[in-house]
mmCIF entry with sequence, helices, sheets and N, C-alpha, C, O atoms, coordinates in Angstrom:
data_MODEL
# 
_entry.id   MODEL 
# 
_entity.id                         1 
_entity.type                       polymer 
_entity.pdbx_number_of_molecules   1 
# 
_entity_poly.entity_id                      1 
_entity_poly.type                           'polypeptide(L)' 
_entity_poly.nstd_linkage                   no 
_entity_poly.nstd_monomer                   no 
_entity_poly.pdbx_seq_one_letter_code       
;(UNK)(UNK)(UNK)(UNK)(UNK)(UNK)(UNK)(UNK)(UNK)(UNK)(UNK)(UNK)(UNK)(UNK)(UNK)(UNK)
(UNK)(UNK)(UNK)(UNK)(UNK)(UNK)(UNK)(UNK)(UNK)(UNK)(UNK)(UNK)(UNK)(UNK)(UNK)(UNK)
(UNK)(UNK)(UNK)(UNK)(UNK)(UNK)(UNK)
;
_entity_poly.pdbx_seq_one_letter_code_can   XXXXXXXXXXXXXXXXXXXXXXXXXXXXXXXXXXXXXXX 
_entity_poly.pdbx_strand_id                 A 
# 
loop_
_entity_poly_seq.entity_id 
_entity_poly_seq.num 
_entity_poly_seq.mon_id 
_entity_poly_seq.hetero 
1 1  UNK n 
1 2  UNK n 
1 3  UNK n 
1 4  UNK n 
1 5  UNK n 
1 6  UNK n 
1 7  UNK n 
1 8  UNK n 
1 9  UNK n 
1 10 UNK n 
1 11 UNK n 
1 12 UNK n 
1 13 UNK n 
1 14 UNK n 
1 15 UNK n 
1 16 UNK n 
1 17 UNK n 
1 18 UNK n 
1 19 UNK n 
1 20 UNK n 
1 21 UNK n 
1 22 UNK n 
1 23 UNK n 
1 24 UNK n 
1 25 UNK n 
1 26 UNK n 
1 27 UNK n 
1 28 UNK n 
1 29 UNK n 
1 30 UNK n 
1 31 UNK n 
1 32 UNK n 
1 33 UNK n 
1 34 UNK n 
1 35 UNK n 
1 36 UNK n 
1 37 UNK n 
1 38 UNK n 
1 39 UNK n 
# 
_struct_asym.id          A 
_struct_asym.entity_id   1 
# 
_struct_conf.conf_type_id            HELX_P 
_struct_conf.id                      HELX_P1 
_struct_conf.pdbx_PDB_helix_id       AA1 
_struct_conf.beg_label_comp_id       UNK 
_struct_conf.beg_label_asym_id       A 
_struct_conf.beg_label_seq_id        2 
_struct_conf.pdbx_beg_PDB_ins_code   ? 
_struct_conf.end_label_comp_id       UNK 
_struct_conf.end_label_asym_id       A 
_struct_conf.end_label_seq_id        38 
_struct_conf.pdbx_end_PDB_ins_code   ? 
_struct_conf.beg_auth_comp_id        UNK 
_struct_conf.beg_auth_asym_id        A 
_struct_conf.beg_auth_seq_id         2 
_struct_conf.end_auth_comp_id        UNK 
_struct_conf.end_auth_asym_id        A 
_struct_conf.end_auth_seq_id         38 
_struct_conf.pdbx_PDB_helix_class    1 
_struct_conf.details                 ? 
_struct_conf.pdbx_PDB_helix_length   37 
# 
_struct_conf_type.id          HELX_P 
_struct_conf_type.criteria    ? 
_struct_conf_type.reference   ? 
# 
loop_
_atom_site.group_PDB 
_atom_site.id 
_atom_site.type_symbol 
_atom_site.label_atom_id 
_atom_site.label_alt_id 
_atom_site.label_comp_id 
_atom_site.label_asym_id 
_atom_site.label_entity_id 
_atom_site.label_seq_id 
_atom_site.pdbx_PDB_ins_code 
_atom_site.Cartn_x 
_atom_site.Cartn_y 
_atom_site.Cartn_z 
_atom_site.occupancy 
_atom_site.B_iso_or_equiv 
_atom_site.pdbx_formal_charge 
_atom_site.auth_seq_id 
_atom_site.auth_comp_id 
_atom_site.auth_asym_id 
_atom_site.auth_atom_id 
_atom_site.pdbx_PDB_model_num 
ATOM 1   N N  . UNK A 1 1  ? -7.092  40.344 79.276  1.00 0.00 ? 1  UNK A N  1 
ATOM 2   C CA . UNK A 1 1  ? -8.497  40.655 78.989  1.00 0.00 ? 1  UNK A CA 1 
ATOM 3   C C  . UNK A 1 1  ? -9.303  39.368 78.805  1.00 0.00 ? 1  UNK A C  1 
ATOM 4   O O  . UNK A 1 1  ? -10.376 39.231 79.393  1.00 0.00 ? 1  UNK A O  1 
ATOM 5   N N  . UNK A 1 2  ? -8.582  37.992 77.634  1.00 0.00 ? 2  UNK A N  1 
ATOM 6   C CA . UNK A 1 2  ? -9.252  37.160 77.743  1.00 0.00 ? 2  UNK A CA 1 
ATOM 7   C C  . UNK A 1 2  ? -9.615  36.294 79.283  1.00 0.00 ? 2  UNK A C  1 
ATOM 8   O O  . UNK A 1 2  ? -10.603 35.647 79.631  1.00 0.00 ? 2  UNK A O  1 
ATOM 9   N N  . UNK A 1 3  ? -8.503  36.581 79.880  1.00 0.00 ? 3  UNK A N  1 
ATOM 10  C CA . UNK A 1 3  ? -8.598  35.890 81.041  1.00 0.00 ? 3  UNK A CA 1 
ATOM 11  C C  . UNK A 1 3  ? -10.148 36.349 82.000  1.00 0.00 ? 3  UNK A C  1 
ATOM 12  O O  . UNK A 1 3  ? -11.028 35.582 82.392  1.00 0.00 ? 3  UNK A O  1 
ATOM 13  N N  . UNK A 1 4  ? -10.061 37.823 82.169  1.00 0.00 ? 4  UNK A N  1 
ATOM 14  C CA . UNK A 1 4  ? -11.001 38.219 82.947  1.00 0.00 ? 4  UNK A CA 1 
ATOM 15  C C  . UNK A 1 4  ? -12.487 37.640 82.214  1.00 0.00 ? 4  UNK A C  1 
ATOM 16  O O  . UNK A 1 4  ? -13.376 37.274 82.984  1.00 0.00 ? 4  UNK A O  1 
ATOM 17  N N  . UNK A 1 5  ? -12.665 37.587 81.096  1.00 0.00 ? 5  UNK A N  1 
ATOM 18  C CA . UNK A 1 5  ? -13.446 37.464 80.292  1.00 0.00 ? 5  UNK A CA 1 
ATOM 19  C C  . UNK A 1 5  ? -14.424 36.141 81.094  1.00 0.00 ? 5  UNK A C  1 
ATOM 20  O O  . UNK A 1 5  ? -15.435 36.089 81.794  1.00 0.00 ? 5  UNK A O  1 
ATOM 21  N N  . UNK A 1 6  ? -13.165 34.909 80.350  1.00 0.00 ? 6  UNK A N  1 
ATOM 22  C CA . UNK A 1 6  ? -13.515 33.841 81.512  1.00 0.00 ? 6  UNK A CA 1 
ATOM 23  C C  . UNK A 1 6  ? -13.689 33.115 82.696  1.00 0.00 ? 6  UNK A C  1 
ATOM 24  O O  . UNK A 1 6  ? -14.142 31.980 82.848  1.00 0.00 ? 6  UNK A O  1 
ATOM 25  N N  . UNK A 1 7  ? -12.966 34.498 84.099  1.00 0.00 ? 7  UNK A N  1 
ATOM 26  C CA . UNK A 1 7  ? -13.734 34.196 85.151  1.00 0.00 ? 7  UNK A CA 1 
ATOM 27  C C  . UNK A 1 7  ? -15.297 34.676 85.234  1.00 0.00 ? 7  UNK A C  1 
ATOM 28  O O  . UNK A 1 7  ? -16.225 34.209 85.895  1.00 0.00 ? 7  UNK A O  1 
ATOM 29  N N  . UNK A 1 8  ? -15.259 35.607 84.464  1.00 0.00 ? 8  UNK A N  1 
ATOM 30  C CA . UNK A 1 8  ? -16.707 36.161 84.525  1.00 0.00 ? 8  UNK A CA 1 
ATOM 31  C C  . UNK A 1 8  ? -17.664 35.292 84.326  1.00 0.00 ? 8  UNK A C  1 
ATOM 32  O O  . UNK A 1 8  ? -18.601 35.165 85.114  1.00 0.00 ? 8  UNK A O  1 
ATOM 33  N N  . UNK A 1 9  ? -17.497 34.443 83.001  1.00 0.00 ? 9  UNK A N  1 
ATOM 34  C CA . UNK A 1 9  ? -17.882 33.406 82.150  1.00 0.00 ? 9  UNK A CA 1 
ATOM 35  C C  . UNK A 1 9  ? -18.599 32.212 83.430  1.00 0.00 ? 9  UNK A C  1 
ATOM 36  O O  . UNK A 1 9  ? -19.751 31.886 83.716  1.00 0.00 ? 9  UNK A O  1 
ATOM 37  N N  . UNK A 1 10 ? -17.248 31.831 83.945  1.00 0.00 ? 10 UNK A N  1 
ATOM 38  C CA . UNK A 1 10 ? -17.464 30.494 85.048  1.00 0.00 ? 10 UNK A CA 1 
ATOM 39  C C  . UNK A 1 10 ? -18.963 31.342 86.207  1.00 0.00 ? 10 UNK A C  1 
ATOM 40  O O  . UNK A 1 10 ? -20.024 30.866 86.611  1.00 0.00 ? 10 UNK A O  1 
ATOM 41  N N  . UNK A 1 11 ? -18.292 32.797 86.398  1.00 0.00 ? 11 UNK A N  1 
ATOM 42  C CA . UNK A 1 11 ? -19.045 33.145 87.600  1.00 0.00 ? 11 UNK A CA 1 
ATOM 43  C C  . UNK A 1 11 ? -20.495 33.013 87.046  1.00 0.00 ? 11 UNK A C  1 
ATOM 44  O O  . UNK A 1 11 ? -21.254 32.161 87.508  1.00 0.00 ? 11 UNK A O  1 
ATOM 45  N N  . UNK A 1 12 ? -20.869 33.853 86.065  1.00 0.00 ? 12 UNK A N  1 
ATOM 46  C CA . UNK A 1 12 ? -22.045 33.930 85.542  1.00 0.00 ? 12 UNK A CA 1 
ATOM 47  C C  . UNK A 1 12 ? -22.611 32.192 85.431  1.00 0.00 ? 12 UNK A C  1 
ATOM 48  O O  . UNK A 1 12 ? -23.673 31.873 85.966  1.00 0.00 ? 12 UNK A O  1 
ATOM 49  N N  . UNK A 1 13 ? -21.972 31.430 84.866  1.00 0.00 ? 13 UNK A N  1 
ATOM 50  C CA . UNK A 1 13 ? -22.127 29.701 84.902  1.00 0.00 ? 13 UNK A CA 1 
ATOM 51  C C  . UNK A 1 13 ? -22.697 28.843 86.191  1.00 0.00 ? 13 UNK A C  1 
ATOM 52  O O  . UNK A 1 13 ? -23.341 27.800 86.304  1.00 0.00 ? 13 UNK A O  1 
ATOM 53  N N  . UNK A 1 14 ? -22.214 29.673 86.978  1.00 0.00 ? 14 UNK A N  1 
ATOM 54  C CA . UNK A 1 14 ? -21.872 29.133 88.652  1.00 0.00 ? 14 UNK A CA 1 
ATOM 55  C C  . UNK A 1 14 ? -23.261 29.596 88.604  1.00 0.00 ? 14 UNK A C  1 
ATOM 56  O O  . UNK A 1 14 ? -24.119 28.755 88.338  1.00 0.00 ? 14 UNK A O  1 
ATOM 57  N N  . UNK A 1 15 ? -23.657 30.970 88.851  1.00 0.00 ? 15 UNK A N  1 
ATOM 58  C CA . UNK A 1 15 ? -24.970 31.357 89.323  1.00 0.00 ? 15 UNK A CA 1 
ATOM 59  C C  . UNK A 1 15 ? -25.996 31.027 88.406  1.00 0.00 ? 15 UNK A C  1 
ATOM 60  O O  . UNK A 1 15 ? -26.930 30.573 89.066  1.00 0.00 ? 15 UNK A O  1 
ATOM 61  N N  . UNK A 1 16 ? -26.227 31.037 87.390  1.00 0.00 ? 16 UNK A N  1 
ATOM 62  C CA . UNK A 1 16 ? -27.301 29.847 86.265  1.00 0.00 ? 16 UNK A CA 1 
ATOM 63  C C  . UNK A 1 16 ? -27.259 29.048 87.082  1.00 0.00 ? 16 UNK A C  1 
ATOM 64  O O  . UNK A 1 16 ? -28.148 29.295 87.897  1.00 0.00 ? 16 UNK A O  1 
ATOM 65  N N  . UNK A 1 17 ? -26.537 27.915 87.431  1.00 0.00 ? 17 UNK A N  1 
ATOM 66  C CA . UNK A 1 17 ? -26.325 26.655 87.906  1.00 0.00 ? 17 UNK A CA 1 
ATOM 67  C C  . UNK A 1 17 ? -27.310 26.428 89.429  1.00 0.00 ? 17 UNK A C  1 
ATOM 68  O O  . UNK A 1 17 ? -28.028 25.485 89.760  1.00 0.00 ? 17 UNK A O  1 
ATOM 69  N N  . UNK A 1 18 ? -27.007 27.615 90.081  1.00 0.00 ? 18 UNK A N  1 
ATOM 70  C CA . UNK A 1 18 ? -27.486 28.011 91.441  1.00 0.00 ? 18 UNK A CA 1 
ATOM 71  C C  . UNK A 1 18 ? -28.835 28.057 91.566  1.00 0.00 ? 18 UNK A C  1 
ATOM 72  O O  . UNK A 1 18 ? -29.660 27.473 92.268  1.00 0.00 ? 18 UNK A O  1 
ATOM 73  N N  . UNK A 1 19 ? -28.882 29.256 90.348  1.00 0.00 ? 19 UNK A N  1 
ATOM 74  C CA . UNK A 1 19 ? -30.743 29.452 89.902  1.00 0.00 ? 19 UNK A CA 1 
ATOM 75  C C  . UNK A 1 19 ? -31.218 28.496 89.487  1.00 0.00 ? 19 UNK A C  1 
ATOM 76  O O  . UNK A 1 19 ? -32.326 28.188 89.924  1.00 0.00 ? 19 UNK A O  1 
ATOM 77  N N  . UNK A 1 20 ? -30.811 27.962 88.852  1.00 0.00 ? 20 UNK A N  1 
ATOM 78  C CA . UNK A 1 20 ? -31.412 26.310 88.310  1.00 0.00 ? 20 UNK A CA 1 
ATOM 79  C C  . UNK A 1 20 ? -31.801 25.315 89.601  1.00 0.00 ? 20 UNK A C  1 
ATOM 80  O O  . UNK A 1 20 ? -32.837 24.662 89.728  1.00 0.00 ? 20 UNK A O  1 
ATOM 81  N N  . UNK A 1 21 ? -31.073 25.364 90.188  1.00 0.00 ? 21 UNK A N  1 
ATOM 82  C CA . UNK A 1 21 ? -30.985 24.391 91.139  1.00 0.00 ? 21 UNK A CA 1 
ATOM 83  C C  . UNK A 1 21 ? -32.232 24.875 92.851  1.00 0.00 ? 21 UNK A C  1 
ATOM 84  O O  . UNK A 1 21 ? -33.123 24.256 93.432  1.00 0.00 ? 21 UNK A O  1 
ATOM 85  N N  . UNK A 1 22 ? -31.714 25.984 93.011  1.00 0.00 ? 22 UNK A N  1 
ATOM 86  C CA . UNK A 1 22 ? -33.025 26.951 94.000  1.00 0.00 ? 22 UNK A CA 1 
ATOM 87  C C  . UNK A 1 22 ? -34.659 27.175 93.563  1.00 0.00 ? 22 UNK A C  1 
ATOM 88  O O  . UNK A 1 22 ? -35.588 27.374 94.346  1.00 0.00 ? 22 UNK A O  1 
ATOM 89  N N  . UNK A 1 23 ? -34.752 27.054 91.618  1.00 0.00 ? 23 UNK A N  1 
ATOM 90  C CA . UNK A 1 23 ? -36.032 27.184 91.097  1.00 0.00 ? 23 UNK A CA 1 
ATOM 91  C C  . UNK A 1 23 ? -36.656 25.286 91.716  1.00 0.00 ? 23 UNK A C  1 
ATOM 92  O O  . UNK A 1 23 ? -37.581 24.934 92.448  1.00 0.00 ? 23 UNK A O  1 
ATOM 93  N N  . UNK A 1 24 ? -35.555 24.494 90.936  1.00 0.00 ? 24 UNK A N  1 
ATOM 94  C CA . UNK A 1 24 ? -36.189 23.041 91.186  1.00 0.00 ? 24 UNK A CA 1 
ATOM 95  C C  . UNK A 1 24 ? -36.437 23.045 92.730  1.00 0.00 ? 24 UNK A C  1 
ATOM 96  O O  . UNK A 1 24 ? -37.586 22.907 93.151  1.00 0.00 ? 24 UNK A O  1 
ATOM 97  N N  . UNK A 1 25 ? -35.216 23.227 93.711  1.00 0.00 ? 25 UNK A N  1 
ATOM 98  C CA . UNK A 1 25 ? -36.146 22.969 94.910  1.00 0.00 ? 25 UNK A CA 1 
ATOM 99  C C  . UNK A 1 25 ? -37.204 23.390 95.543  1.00 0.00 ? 25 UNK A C  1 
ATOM 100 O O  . UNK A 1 25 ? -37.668 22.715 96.462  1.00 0.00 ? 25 UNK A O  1 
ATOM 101 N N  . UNK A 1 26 ? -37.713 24.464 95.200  1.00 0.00 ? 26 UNK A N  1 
ATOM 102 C CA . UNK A 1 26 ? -39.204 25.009 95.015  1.00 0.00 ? 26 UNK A CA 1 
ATOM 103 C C  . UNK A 1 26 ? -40.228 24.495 94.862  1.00 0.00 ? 26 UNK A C  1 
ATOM 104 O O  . UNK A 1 26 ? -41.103 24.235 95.688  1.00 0.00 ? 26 UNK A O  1 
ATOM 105 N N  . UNK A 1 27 ? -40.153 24.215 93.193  1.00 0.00 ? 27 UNK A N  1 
ATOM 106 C CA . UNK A 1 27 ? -41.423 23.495 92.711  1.00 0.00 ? 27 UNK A CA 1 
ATOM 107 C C  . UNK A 1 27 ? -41.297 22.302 93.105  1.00 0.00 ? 27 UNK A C  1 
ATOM 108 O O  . UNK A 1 27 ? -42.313 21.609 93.066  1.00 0.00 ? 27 UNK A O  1 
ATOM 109 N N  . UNK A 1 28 ? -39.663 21.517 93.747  1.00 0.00 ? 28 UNK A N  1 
ATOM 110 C CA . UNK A 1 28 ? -40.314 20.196 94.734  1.00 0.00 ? 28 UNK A CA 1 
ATOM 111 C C  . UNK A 1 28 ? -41.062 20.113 95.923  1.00 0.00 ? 28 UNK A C  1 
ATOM 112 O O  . UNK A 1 28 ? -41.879 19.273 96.300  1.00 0.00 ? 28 UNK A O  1 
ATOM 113 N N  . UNK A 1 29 ? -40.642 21.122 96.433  1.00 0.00 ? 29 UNK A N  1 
ATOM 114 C CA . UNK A 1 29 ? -40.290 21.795 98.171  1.00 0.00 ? 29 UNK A CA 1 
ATOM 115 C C  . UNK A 1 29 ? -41.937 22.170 98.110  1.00 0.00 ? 29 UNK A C  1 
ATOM 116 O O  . UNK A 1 29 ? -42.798 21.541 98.725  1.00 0.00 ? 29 UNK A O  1 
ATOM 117 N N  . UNK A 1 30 ? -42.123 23.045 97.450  1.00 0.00 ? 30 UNK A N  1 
ATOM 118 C CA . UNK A 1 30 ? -43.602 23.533 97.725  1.00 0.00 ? 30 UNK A CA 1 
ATOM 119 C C  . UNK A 1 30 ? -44.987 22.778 97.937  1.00 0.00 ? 30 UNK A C  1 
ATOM 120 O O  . UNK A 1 30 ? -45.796 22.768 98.865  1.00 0.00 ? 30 UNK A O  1 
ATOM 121 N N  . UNK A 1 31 ? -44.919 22.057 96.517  1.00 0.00 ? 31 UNK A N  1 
ATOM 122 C CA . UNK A 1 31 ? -45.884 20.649 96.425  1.00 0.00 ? 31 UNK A CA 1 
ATOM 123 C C  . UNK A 1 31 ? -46.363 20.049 97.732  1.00 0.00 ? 31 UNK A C  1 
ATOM 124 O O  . UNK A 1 31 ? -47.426 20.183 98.339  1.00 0.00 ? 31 UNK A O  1 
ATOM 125 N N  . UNK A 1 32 ? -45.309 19.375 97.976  1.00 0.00 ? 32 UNK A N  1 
ATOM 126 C CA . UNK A 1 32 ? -44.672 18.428 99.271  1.00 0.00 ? 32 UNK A CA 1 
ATOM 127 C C  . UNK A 1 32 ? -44.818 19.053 100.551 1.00 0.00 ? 32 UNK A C  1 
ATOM 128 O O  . UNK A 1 32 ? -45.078 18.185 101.384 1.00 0.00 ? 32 UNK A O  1 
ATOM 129 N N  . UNK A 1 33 ? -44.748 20.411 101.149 1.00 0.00 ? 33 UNK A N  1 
ATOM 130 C CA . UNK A 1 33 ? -45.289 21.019 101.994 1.00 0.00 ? 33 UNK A CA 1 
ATOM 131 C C  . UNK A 1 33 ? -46.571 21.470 101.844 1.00 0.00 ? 33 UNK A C  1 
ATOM 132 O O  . UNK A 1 33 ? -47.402 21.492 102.751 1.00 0.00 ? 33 UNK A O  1 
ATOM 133 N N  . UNK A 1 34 ? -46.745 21.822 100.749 1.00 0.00 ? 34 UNK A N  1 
ATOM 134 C CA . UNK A 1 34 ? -48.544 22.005 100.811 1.00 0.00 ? 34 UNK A CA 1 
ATOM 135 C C  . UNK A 1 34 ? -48.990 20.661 101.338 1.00 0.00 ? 34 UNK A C  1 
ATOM 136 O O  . UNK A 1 34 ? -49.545 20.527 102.429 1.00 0.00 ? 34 UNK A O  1 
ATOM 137 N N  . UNK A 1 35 ? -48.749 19.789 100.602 1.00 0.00 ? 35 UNK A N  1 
ATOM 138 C CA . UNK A 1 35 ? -49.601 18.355 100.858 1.00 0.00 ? 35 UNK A CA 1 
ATOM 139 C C  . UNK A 1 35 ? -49.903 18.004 102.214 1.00 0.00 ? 35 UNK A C  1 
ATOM 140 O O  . UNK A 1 35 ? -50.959 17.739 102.788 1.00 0.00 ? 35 UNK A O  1 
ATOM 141 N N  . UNK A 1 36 ? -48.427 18.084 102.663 1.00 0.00 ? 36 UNK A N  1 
ATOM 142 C CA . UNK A 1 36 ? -48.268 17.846 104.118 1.00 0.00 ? 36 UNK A CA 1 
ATOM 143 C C  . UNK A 1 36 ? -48.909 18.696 104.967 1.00 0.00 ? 36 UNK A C  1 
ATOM 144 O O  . UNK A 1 36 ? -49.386 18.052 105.900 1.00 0.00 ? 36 UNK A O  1 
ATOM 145 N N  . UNK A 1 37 ? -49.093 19.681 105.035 1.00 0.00 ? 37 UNK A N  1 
ATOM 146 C CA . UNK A 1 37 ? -49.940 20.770 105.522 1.00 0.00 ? 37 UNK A CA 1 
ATOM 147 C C  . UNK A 1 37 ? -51.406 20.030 105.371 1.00 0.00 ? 37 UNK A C  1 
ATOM 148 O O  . UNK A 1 37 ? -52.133 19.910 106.357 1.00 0.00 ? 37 UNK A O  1 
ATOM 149 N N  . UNK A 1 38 ? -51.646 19.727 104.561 1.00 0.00 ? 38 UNK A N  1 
ATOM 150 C CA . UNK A 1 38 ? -53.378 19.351 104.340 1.00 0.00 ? 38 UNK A CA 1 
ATOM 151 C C  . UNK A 1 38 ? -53.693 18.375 105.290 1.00 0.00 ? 38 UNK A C  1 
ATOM 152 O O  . UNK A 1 38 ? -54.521 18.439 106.199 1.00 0.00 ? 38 UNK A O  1 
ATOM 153 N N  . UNK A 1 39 ? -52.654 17.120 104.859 1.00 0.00 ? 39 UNK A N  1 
ATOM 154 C CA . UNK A 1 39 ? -52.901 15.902 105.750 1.00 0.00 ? 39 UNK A CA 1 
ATOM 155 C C  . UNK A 1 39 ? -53.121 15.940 106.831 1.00 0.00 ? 39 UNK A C  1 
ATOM 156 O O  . UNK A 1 39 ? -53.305 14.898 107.460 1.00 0.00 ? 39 UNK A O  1 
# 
């Protein structure tokens, strides 16, 4: 039981990690193509 506990743990970890990482390239990604778009 503990075991399952903590793959869950890592999985749930993994995807935070993911979302974290897909939100930042956004608010870089977006900026930076708007701009470029204008120019």
């Amino acid at each position: 039981m503990n075991e399952a506990n903590n793959t869950i743990h890592i999985k749930l970890k993994m995807r935070f990690r993911n979302y974290i990482l897909v939100s930042l390239y956004l608010i870089v990604d977006i900026p930076t193509s708007y701009t470029r778009g204008k120019c």
